[in-house]
Short mmCIF file of C-alpha atoms in Angstrom, two decimals:
data_model
loop_
_atom_site.label_atom_id
_atom_site.label_comp_id
_atom_site.label_asym_id
_atom_site.label_seq_id
_atom_site.Cartn_x
_atom_site.Cartn_y
_atom_site.Cartn_z
CA UNK A 1 -32.84 -9.53 2.57
CA UNK A 2 -29.58 -11.33 3.42
CA UNK A 3 -27.99 -9.90 0.26
CA UNK A 4 -28.88 -6.36 1.36
CA UNK A 5 -27.41 -6.98 4.81
CA UNK A 6 -24.23 -8.35 3.30
CA UNK A 7 -24.04 -5.33 0.95
CA UNK A 8 -24.41 -2.92 3.85
CA UNK A 9 -21.75 -4.86 5.81
CA UNK A 10 -19.32 -4.61 2.88
CA UNK A 11 -19.98 -0.90 2.44
CA UNK A 12 -19.49 -0.21 6.14
CA UNK A 13 -16.26 -2.18 6.31
CA UNK A 14 -14.94 -0.57 3.14
CA UNK A 15 -15.74 2.86 4.56
CA UNK A 16 -14.11 2.08 7.88
CA UNK A 17 -10.92 0.82 6.23
CA UNK A 18 -10.83 3.17 3.25
CA UNK A 19 -7.36 4.44 4.17
CA UNK A 20 -5.97 1.06 3.14
CA UNK A 21 -7.49 1.51 -0.31
CA UNK A 22 -5.96 4.98 -0.76
CA UNK A 23 -2.55 3.95 0.58
CA UNK A 24 -2.25 1.08 -1.84
CA UNK A 25 -3.44 3.27 -4.72
CA UNK A 26 -0.86 5.90 -3.77
CA UNK A 27 1.95 3.32 -3.80
CA UNK A 28 1.10 1.65 -7.09
CA UNK A 29 -0.44 4.40 -9.28
CA UNK A 30 0.86 7.52 -10.98
CA UNK A 31 -0.84 10.84 -10.83
CA UNK A 32 -4.08 11.77 -9.14
CA UNK A 33 -6.38 10.42 -11.84
CA UNK A 34 -4.54 7.10 -11.99
CA UNK A 35 -4.75 6.79 -8.20
CA UNK A 36 -8.50 7.41 -8.30
CA UNK A 37 -8.92 4.79 -11.04
CA UNK A 38 -6.86 2.26 -9.12
CA UNK A 39 -8.77 3.00 -5.88
CA UNK A 40 -12.01 2.35 -7.76
CA UNK A 41 -10.62 -0.87 -9.24
CA UNK A 42 -9.61 -2.03 -5.76
CA UNK A 43 -13.04 -1.16 -4.30
CA UNK A 44 -14.74 -3.05 -7.11
CA UNK A 45 -12.57 -6.13 -6.54
CA UNK A 46 -13.33 -5.99 -2.81
CA UNK A 47 -17.00 -5.81 -3.61
CA UNK A 48 -16.80 -8.75 -6.03
CA UNK A 49 -14.72 -10.82 -3.65
CA UNK A 50 -16.62 -10.02 -0.46
CA UNK A 51 -18.44 -13.35 -0.51
CA UNK A 52 -15.07 -15.07 0.01
CA UNK A 53 -14.24 -12.95 3.08
CA UNK A 54 -14.04 -15.14 6.19
CA UNK A 55 -15.52 -13.17 9.09
CA UNK A 56 -13.36 -15.18 11.52
CA UNK A 57 -10.34 -13.20 10.26
CA UNK A 58 -9.62 -9.46 10.44
CA UNK A 59 -11.17 -7.57 7.56
CA UNK A 60 -8.20 -5.25 7.29
CA UNK A 61 -5.85 -8.18 6.57
CA UNK A 62 -8.17 -9.51 3.89
CA UNK A 63 -8.62 -6.03 2.43
CA UNK A 64 -4.87 -5.44 2.26
CA UNK A 65 -4.44 -8.73 0.48
CA UNK A 66 -7.08 -7.94 -2.13
CA UNK A 67 -5.86 -4.34 -2.53
CA UNK A 68 -2.20 -5.40 -2.91
CA UNK A 69 -3.10 -8.05 -5.47
CA UNK A 70 -4.94 -5.43 -7.52
CA UNK A 71 -2.07 -2.97 -7.05
CA UNK A 72 0.55 -5.55 -8.06
CA UNK A 73 -1.49 -6.47 -11.14
CA UNK A 74 -1.74 -2.78 -11.98
CA UNK A 75 2.05 -2.41 -11.61
CA UNK A 76 2.68 -5.41 -13.85
CA UNK A 77 0.42 -3.94 -16.50
CA UNK A 78 2.23 -0.63 -16.42
CA UNK A 79 5.69 -2.22 -16.76
CA UNK A 80 7.18 1.26 -16.83
CA UNK A 81 9.29 2.83 -14.11
CA UNK A 82 6.98 4.55 -11.63
CA UNK A 83 7.06 8.32 -11.51
CA UNK A 84 7.97 10.04 -8.26
CA UNK A 85 5.19 10.56 -5.77
CA UNK A 86 3.75 14.07 -5.73
CA UNK A 87 5.31 16.16 -2.96
CA UNK A 88 1.80 17.06 -1.75
CA UNK A 89 0.94 13.39 -1.48
CA UNK A 90 4.08 12.66 0.49
CA UNK A 91 3.05 15.29 3.00
CA UNK A 92 -0.37 13.72 3.56
CA UNK A 93 0.31 9.99 3.58
CA UNK A 94 0.76 9.83 7.37
CA UNK A 95 -2.65 10.84 8.56
CA UNK A 96 -4.45 12.80 5.91
CA UNK A 97 -3.29 16.25 6.99
CA UNK A 98 -0.28 18.04 5.56
CA UNK A 99 2.93 18.14 7.52
CA UNK A 100 3.84 21.73 8.43
CA UNK A 101 7.49 21.45 7.51
CA UNK A 102 8.18 18.51 5.23
CA UNK A 103 11.35 16.75 6.15
CA UNK A 104 13.71 16.19 3.21
CA UNK A 105 14.43 12.74 4.66
CA UNK A 106 10.77 11.80 4.20
CA UNK A 107 10.93 12.74 0.49
CA UNK A 108 14.22 10.81 0.17
CA UNK A 109 12.62 7.76 1.84
CA UNK A 110 9.59 8.00 -0.48
CA UNK A 111 11.86 8.05 -3.54
CA UNK A 112 13.85 5.11 -2.23
CA UNK A 113 10.66 3.11 -1.58
CA UNK A 114 9.36 4.03 -5.00
CA UNK A 115 12.44 2.51 -6.61
CA UNK A 116 11.73 -0.89 -4.98
CA UNK A 117 10.15 -3.84 -6.71
CA UNK A 118 6.32 -3.91 -6.24
CA UNK A 119 6.36 -6.62 -3.55
CA UNK A 120 9.06 -4.80 -1.59
CA UNK A 121 7.01 -1.57 -1.83
CA UNK A 122 4.07 -3.49 -0.35
CA UNK A 123 6.28 -4.86 2.44
CA UNK A 124 7.59 -1.33 3.21
CA UNK A 125 4.07 0.11 3.26
CA UNK A 126 2.78 -2.57 5.62
CA UNK A 127 5.82 -2.24 7.89
CA UNK A 128 5.48 1.55 8.00
CA UNK A 129 1.79 1.08 8.78
CA UNK A 130 3.07 -0.81 11.88
CA UNK A 131 1.28 -4.08 11.10
CA UNK A 132 2.53 -7.03 13.13
CA UNK A 133 4.70 -9.56 11.25
CA UNK A 134 1.89 -12.15 11.44
CA UNK A 135 -0.53 -9.84 9.70
CA UNK A 136 2.03 -8.81 7.07
CA UNK A 137 2.64 -12.51 6.40
CA UNK A 138 -1.10 -13.11 6.02
CA UNK A 139 -1.47 -10.17 3.64
CA UNK A 140 1.50 -11.06 1.47
CA UNK A 141 1.03 -14.83 1.65
CA UNK A 142 4.53 -15.52 2.96
CA UNK A 143 5.84 -17.02 6.19
CA UNK A 144 6.16 -14.89 9.31
CA UNK A 145 9.89 -15.61 9.64
CA UNK A 146 10.29 -14.64 5.97
CA UNK A 147 8.64 -11.28 6.78
CA UNK A 148 11.24 -10.59 9.47
CA UNK A 149 14.13 -11.53 7.17
CA UNK A 150 12.78 -9.47 4.26
CA UNK A 151 12.18 -6.45 6.50
CA UNK A 152 15.73 -6.61 7.85
CA UNK A 153 17.12 -6.78 4.29
CA UNK A 154 14.81 -4.04 3.14
CA UNK A 155 15.93 -1.78 5.96
CA UNK A 156 19.56 -2.41 5.07
CA UNK A 157 18.93 -1.67 1.41
CA UNK A 158 16.99 1.52 2.12
CA UNK A 159 19.63 2.68 4.61
CA UNK A 160 22.37 2.00 2.02
CA UNK A 161 20.43 3.66 -0.81
CA UNK A 162 19.53 6.70 1.24
CA UNK A 163 23.03 7.09 2.68
CA UNK A 164 24.60 6.66 -0.76
CA UNK A 165 22.31 9.24 -2.34
CA UNK A 166 22.83 11.70 0.52
CA UNK A 167 26.60 11.38 0.42
CA UNK A 168 26.81 11.76 -3.39
CA UNK A 169 24.70 14.90 -3.26
CA UNK A 170 26.97 16.51 -0.73
CA UNK A 171 30.13 15.84 -2.81
#
């Protein structure tokens, strides 16, 4: 009986926080089929690891950590340069509904983030998801002050990369 209750709890939490699963899959997988496969792999790992979840901590933090570990492993296995995100996917990442008039800056930002190393992509995703530094630190397994430093450097790099690309296109 306790196993069934634990199973229902896992299913309910996974359903409630399913956007995390799809965001991570979108960041680390190519194409729609690959994203679905990675999302399933993440869900399976969450299911397998659920016994280690400490209910005293936020589920979303634990889920991000598991999902990012699976995503990073997937990226290491691929070892190839990631393909650009689908334009349709870029339009829906915010809240699940398409943006009426996609902003070219959003596509430029997505391409700049895609070019980052896997850990930096995770950091960017968590930052853009507006997670507090403490939660980002818990998800990534790094110190909170390190999160602030890495975010500042990441912002500088993205600003430089996006400005450089924009100015070379206009020339």
